[in-house]
Short mmCIF file of C-alpha atoms in Angstrom, two decimals:
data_model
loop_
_atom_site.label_atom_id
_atom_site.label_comp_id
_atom_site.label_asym_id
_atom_site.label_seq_id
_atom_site.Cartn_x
_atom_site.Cartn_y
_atom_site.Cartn_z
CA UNK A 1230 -23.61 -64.22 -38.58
CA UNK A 1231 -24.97 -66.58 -41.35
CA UNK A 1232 -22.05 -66.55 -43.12
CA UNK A 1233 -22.51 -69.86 -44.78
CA UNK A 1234 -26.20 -68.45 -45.62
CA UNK A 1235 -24.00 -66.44 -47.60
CA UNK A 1236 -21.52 -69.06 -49.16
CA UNK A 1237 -24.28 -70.51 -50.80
CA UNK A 1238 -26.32 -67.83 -51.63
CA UNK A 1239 -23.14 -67.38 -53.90
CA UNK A 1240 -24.93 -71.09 -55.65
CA UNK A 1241 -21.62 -72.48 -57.22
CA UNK A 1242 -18.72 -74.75 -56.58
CA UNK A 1243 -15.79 -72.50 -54.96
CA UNK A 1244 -12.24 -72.91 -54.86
CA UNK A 1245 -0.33 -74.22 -48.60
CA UNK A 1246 1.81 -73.87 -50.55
CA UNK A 1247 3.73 -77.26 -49.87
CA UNK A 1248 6.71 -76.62 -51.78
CA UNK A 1249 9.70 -74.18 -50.45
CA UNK A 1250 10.55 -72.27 -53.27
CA UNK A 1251 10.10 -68.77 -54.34
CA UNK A 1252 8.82 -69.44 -57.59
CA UNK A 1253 5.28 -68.73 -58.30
CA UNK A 1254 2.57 -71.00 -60.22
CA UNK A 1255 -1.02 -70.24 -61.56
CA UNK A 1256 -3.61 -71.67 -59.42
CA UNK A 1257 -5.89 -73.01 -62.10
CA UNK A 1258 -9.59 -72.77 -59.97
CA UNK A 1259 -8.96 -69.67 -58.21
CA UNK A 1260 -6.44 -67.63 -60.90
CA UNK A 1261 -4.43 -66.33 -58.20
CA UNK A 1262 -0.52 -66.29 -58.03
CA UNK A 1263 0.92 -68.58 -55.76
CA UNK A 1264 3.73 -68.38 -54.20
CA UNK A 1265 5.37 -70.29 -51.07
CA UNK A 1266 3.70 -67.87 -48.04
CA UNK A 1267 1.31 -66.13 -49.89
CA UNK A 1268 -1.78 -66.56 -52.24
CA UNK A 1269 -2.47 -63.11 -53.85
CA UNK A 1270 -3.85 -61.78 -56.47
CA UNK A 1271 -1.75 -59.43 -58.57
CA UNK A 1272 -4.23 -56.24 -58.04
CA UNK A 1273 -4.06 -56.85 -54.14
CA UNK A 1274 -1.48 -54.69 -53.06
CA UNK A 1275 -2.79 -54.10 -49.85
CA UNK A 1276 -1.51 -57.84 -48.67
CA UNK A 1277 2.29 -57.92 -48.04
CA UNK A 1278 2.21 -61.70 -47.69
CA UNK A 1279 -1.01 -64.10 -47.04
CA UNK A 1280 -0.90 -67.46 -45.02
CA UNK A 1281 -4.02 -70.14 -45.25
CA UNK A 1282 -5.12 -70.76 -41.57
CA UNK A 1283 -7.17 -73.73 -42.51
CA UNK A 1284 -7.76 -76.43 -45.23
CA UNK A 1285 -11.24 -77.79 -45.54
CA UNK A 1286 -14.69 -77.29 -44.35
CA UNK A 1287 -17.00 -74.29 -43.40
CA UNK A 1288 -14.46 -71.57 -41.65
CA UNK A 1289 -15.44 -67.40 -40.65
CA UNK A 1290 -15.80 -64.97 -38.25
CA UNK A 1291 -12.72 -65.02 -37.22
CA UNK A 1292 -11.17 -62.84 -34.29
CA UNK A 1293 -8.36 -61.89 -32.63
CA UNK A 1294 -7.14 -61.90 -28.68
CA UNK A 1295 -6.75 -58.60 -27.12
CA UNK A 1296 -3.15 -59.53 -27.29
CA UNK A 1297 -3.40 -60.87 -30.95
CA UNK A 1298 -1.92 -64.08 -29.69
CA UNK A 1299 -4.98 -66.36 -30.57
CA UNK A 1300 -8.03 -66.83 -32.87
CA UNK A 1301 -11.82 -67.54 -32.22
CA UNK A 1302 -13.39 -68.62 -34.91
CA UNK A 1303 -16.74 -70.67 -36.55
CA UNK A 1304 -16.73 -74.04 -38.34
CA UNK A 1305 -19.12 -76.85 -38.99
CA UNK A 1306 -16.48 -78.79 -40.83
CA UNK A 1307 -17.60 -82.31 -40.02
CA UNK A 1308 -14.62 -84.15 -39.66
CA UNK A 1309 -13.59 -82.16 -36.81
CA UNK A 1310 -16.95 -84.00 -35.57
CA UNK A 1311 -19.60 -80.89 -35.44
CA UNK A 1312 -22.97 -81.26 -37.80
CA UNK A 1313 -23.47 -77.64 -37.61
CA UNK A 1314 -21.47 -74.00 -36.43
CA UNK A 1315 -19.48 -74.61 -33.09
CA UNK A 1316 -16.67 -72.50 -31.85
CA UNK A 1317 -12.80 -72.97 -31.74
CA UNK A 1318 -9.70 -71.50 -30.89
CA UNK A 1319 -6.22 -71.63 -32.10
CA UNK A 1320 -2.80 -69.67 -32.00
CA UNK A 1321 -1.98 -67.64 -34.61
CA UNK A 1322 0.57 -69.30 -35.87
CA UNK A 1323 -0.75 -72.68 -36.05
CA UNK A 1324 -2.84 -74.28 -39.43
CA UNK A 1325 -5.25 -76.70 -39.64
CA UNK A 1326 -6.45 -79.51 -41.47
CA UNK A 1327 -9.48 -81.88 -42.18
CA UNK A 1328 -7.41 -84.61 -40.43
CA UNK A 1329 -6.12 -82.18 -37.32
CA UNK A 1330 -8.60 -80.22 -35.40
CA UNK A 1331 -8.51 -76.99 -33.41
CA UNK A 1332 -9.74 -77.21 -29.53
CA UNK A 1333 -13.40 -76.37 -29.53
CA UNK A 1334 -14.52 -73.68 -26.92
CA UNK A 1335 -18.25 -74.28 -27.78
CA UNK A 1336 -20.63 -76.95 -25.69
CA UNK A 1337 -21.15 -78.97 -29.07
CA UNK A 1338 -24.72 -78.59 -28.86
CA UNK A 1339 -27.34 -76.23 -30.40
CA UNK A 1340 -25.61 -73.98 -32.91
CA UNK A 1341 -23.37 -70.94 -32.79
CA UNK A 1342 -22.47 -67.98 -34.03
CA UNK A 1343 -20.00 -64.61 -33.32
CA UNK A 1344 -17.76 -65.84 -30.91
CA UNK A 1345 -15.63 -62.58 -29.60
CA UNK A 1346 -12.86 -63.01 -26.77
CA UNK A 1347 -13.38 -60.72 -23.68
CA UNK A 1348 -10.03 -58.48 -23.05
CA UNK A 1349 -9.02 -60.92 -20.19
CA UNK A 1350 -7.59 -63.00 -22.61
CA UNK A 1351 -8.99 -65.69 -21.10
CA UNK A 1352 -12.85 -65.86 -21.88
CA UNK A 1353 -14.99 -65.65 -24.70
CA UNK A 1354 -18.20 -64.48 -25.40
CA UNK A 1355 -20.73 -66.34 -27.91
CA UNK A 1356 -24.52 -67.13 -29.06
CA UNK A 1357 -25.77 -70.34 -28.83
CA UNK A 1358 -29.04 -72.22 -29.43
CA UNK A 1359 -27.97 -74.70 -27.03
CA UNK A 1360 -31.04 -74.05 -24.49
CA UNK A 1361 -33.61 -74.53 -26.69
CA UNK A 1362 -32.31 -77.71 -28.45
CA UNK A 1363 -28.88 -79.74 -28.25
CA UNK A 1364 -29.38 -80.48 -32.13
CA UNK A 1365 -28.76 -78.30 -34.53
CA UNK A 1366 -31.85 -76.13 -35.73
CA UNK A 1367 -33.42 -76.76 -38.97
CA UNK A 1368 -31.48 -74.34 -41.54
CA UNK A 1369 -34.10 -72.69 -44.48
CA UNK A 1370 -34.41 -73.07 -48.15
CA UNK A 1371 -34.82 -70.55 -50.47
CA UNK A 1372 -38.25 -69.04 -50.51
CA UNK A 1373 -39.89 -67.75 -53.88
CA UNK A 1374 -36.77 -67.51 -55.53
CA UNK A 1375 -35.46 -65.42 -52.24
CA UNK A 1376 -32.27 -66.31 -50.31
CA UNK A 1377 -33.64 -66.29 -46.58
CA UNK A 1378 -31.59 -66.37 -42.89
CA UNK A 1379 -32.57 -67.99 -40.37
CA UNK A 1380 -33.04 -65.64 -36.74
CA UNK A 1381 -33.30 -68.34 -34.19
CA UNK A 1382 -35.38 -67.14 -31.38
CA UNK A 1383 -33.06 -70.17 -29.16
CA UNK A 1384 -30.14 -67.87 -29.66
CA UNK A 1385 -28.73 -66.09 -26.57
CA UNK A 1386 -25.24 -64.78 -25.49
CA UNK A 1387 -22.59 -66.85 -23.37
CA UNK A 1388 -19.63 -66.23 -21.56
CA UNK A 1389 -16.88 -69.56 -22.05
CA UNK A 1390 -13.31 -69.93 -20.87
CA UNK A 1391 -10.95 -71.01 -23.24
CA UNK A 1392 -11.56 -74.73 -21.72
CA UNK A 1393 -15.41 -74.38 -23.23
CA UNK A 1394 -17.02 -74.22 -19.55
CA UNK A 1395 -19.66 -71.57 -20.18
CA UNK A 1396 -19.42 -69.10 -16.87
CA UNK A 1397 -22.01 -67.01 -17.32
CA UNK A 1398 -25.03 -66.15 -19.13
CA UNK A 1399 -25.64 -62.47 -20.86
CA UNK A 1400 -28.90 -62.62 -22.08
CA UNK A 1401 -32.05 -63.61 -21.03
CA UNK A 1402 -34.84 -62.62 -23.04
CA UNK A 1403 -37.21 -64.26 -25.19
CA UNK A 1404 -36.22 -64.19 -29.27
CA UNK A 1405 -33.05 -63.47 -31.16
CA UNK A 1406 -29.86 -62.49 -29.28
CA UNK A 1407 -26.99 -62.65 -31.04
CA UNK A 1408 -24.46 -60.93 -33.02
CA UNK A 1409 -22.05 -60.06 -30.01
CA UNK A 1410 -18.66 -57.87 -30.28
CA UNK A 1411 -16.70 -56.35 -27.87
CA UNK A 1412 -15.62 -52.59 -27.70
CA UNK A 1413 -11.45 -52.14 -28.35
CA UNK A 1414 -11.80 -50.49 -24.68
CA UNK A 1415 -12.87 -53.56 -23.04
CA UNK A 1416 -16.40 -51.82 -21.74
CA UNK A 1417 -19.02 -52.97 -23.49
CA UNK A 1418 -20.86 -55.09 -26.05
CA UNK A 1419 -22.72 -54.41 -29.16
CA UNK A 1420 -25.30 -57.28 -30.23
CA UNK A 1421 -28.38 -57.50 -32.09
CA UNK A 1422 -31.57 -58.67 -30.66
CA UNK A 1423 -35.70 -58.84 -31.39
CA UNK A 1424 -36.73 -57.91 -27.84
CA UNK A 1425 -38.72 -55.17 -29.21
CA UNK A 1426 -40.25 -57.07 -32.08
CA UNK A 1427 -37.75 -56.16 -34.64
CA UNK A 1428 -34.34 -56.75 -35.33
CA UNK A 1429 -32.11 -53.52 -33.56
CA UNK A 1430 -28.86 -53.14 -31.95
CA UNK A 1431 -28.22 -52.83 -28.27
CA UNK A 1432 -24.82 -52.27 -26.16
CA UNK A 1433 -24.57 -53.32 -22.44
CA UNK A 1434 -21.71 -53.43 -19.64
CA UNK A 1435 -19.36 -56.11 -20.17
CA UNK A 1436 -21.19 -58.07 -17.87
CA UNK A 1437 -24.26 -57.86 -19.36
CA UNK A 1438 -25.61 -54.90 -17.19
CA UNK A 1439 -27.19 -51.25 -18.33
CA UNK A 1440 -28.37 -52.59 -21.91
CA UNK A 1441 -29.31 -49.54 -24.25
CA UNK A 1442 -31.39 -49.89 -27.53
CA UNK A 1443 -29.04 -47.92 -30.52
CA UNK A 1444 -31.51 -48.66 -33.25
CA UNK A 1445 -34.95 -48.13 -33.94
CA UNK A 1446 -36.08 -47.60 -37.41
CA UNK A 1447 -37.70 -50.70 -39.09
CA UNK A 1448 -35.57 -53.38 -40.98
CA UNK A 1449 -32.53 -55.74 -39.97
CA UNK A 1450 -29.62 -53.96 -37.96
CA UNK A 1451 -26.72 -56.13 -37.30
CA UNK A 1452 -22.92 -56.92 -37.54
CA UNK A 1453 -22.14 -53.98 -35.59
CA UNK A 1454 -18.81 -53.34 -34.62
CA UNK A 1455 -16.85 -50.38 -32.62
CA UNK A 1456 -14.53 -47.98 -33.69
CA UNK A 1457 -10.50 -48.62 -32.70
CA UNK A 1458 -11.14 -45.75 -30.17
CA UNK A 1459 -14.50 -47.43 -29.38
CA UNK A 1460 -16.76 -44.01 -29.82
CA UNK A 1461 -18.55 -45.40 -32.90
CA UNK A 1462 -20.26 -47.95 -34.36
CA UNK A 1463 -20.06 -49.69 -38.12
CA UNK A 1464 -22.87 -52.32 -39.10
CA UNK A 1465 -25.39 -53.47 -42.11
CA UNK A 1466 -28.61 -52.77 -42.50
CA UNK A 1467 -31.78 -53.24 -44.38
CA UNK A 1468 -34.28 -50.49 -44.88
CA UNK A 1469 -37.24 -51.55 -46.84
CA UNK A 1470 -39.28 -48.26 -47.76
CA UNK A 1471 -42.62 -49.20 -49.77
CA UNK A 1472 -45.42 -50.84 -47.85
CA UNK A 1473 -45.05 -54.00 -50.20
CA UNK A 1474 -41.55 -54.30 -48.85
CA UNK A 1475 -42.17 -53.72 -45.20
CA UNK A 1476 -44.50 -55.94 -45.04
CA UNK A 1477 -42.53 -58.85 -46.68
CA UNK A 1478 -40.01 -57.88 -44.28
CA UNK A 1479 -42.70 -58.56 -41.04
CA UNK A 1480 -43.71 -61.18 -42.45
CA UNK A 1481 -40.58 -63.19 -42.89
CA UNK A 1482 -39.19 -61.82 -39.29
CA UNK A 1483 -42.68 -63.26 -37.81
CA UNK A 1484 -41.74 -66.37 -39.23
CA UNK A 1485 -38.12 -65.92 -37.87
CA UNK A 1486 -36.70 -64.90 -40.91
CA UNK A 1487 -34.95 -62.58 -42.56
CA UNK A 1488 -33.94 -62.02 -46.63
CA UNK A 1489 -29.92 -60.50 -46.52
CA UNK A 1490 -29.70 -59.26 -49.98
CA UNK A 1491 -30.34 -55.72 -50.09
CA UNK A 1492 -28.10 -53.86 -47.57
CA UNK A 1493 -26.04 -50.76 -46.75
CA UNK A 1494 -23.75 -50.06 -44.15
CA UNK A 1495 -24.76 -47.41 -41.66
CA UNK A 1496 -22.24 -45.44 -38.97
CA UNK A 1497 -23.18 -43.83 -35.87
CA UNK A 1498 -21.57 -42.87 -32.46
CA UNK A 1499 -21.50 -45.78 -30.00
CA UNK A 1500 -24.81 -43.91 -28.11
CA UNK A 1501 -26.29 -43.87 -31.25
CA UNK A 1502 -26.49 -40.36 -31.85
CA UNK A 1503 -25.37 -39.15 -35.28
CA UNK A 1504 -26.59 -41.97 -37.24
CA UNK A 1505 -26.11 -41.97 -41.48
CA UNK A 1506 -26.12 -44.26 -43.95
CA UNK A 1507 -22.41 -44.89 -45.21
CA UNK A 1508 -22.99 -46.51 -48.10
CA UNK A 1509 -25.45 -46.17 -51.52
CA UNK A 1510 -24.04 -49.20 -53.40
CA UNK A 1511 -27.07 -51.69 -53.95
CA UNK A 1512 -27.23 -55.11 -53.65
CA UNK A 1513 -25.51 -56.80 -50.19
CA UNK A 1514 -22.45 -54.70 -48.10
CA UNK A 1515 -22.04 -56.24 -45.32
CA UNK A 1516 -19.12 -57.39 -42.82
CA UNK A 1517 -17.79 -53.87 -42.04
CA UNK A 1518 -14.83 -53.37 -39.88
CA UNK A 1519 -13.06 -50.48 -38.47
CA UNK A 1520 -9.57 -50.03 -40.53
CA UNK A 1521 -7.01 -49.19 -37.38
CA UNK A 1522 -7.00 -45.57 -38.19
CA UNK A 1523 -10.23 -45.16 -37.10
CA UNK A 1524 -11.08 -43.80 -40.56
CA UNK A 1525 -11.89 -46.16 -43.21
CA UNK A 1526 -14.29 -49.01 -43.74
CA UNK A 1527 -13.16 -52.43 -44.66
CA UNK A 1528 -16.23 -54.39 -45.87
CA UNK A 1529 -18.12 -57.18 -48.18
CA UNK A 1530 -19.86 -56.36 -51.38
CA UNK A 1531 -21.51 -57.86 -54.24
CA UNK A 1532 -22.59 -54.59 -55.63
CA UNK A 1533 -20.71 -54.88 -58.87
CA UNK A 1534 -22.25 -58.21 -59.30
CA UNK A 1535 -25.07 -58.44 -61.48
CA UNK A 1536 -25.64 -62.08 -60.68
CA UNK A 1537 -25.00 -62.14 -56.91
CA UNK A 1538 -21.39 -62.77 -56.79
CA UNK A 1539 -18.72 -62.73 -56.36
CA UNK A 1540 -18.27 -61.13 -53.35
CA UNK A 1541 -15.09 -59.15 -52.63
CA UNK A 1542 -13.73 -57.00 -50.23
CA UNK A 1543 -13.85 -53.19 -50.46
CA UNK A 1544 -12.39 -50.13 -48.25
CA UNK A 1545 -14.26 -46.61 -47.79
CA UNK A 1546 -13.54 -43.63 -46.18
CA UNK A 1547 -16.33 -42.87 -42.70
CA UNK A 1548 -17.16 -39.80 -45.25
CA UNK A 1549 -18.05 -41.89 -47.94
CA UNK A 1550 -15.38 -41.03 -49.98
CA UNK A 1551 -12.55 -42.85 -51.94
CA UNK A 1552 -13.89 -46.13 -52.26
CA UNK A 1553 -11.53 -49.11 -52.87
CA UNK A 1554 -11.62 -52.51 -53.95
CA UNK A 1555 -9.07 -54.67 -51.73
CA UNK A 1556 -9.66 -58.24 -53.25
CA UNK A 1557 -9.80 -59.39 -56.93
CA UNK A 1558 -11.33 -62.84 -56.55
CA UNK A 1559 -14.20 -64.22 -58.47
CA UNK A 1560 -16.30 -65.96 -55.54
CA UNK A 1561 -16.74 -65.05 -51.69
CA UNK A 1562 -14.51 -63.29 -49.55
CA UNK A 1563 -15.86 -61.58 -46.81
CA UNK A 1564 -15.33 -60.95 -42.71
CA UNK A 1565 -12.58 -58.99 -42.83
CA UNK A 1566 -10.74 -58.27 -38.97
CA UNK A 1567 -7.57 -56.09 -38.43
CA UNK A 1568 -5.61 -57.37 -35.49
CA UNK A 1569 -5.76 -55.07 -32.56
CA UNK A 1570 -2.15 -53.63 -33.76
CA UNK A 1571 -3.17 -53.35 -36.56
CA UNK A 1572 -0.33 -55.10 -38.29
CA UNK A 1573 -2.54 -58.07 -39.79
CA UNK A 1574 -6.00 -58.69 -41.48
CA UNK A 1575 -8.19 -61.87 -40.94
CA UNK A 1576 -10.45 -63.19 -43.98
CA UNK A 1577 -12.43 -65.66 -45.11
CA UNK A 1578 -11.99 -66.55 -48.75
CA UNK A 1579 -13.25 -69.18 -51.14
CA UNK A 1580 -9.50 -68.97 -53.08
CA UNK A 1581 -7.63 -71.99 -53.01
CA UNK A 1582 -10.36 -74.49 -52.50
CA UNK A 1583 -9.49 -76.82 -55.47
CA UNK A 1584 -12.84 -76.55 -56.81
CA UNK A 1585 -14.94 -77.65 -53.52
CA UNK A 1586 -17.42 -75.22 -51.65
CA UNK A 1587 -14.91 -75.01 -48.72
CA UNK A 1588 -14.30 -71.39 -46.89
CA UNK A 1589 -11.46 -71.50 -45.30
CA UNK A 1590 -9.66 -68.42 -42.92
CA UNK A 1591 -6.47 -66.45 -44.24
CA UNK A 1592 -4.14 -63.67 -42.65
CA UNK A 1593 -2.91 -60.83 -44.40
CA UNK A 1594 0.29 -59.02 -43.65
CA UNK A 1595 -1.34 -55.79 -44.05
CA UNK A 1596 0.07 -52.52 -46.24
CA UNK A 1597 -1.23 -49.53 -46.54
#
């Protein structure tokens, strides 16, 4: 969610191959090695190969099929003709251009965020704004200095088939609901919403039945996502502890805000039970995913950043232990997403942008 909240939160100008060869050439905005199939930096030696999925715009929160045959993913790039987030879909073998755009799945209206395909196959699920207002919702500025997210109240959960005909509706209530994923099983959803007057995490039925509150201590819970096995639960969260902080922090949700740039990851089963804070990094960690073990923690930090980026991405062990660094870049790369055999990582990266702001999606042949 937010990610472009993110991208520019970052506050600088970011950064395939076209030629057949083997031989590899110096990217001069980026500093990565590339070579024809892959983009890599030299410390990454957790990417066997790495293809660019798209080429221009706004692109993240990517994810896979059940059957790891197709993508879901975000863009506002405007000359696929959106003005804000809307949802696509594309094989994973294809690539994309400014000139050559993917299907969209999304109604075009409102905006959207975490799109997550249902293990049919054959439907997605999605949150959209489109009820409240078919333009797109006025996006925050920074506020005293503070980068801010918005939490759209307008935001509820869909249901679309892959032709964009929305089937169903999930949620219902007033305020945020958003932030959907879907278990590995195929049973239920994790999403966070403000139905009790702050920002927790819920799980329902697949079809939107028997919904169960996971969270409840004060601050932002969100970005959850379930184990391979689906009997936990990675996500971010915000904890403010002095009264000074928690009451910025009601005072910006009241408003329908939110300020993402102190948070730790937290792990719990999926019942909630057995909840502990995973990390104790500082600054942002965010985007956690489930390596396909079961046992690490791929996920976004800027917490050796003294000046708020870059942002790269990191593995840890569910104990805490052996932290990693995975990338090596020197701007954004964040929502990490192993495909359900675990043979390939998702990304979105700011590497390879020739200078512009664009974020654009690429897939990792993955090594351990």
């Amino acid at each position: 969610m937010n990610r472009l909240a993110v991208v520019l939160f970052v506050c600088l100008s970011f950064f395939s191959c076209k030629n057949e060869t083997n031989s590899s050439t110096t990217d001069a905005s980026s500093g990565a090695t590339k070579t024809y199939k892959s983009l890599i930096y030299p410390e990454e030696t957790n990417f066997k190969s790495l293809r660019q999925v798209t080429h221009g715009g706004d692109n993240a929160e990517a994810y896979w099929s059940f059957d790891d045959k197709q993508i879901v993913f975000q863009s506002n790039n405007t000359k696929w003709g959106v003005n804000c987030d809307q949802m696509f879909i594309m094989d994973v073998n294809e690539t994309f251009t400014d000139s050559i755009a993917p299907p969209m799945v999304s109604t075009g209206k409102g905006r959207t965020t975490c799109s997550y395909f249902l293990p049919d196959n054959k439907h997605i699920i999605y949150a959209s704004t489109h009820l409240g207002d078919d333009n797109c919702p006025e996006v925050p500025h920074k506020e005293n200095g503070k980068y801010i997210w918005p939490i759209y109240d307008t935001y509820d959960i869909f249901v679309a088939d892959l032709e964009g005909n929305i089937v169903k509706q999930l949620t219902h209530e007033d305020g945020y609901d958003a932030e959907p994923t879907v278990s590995p099983k195929g049973d239920k959803i994790v999403f966070t919403s403000t139905r009790s007057g702050d920002l927790e995490l819920y799980t329902m039925n697949i079809d939107g039945t028997d919904v169960k509150q996971i969270t409840n201590e004060l601050g932002y819970d969100g970005g959850a996502f379930f184990s391979p096995d689906g009997s936990k639960l990675i996500f971010r969260a915000s904890r403010p502890k002095t009264e000074k902080d928690k009451k910025e922090y009601k005072d910006l949700l009241a408003r329908g805000l939110v300020e993402p740039s102190d948070m730790e990851l937290f792990i719990c089963n999926a019942d909630g039970s057995d909840m502990r804070q995973l990390t104790f990094l500082g600054n942002a960690n965010w985007s956690p995913f489930f390596h396909p073990s079961g046992e690490k923690i791929l996920f976004s930090s800027n917490f050796e950043s003294e000046i708020g980026f870059p942002f790269n991405l990191y593995m840890i062990d569910i104990d805490g232990k052996n932290l990693k660094r995975v990338t090596h870049g020197n701007t954004f790369e964040a929502f990490p997403v192993f495909s359900n055999d675990g043979k390939y990582l998702i990304f979105s990266s700011n590497r390879n942008n020739g200078g512009t702001r664009d974020t654009n999606l690429f897939i990792a042949e993955w090594q351990d």
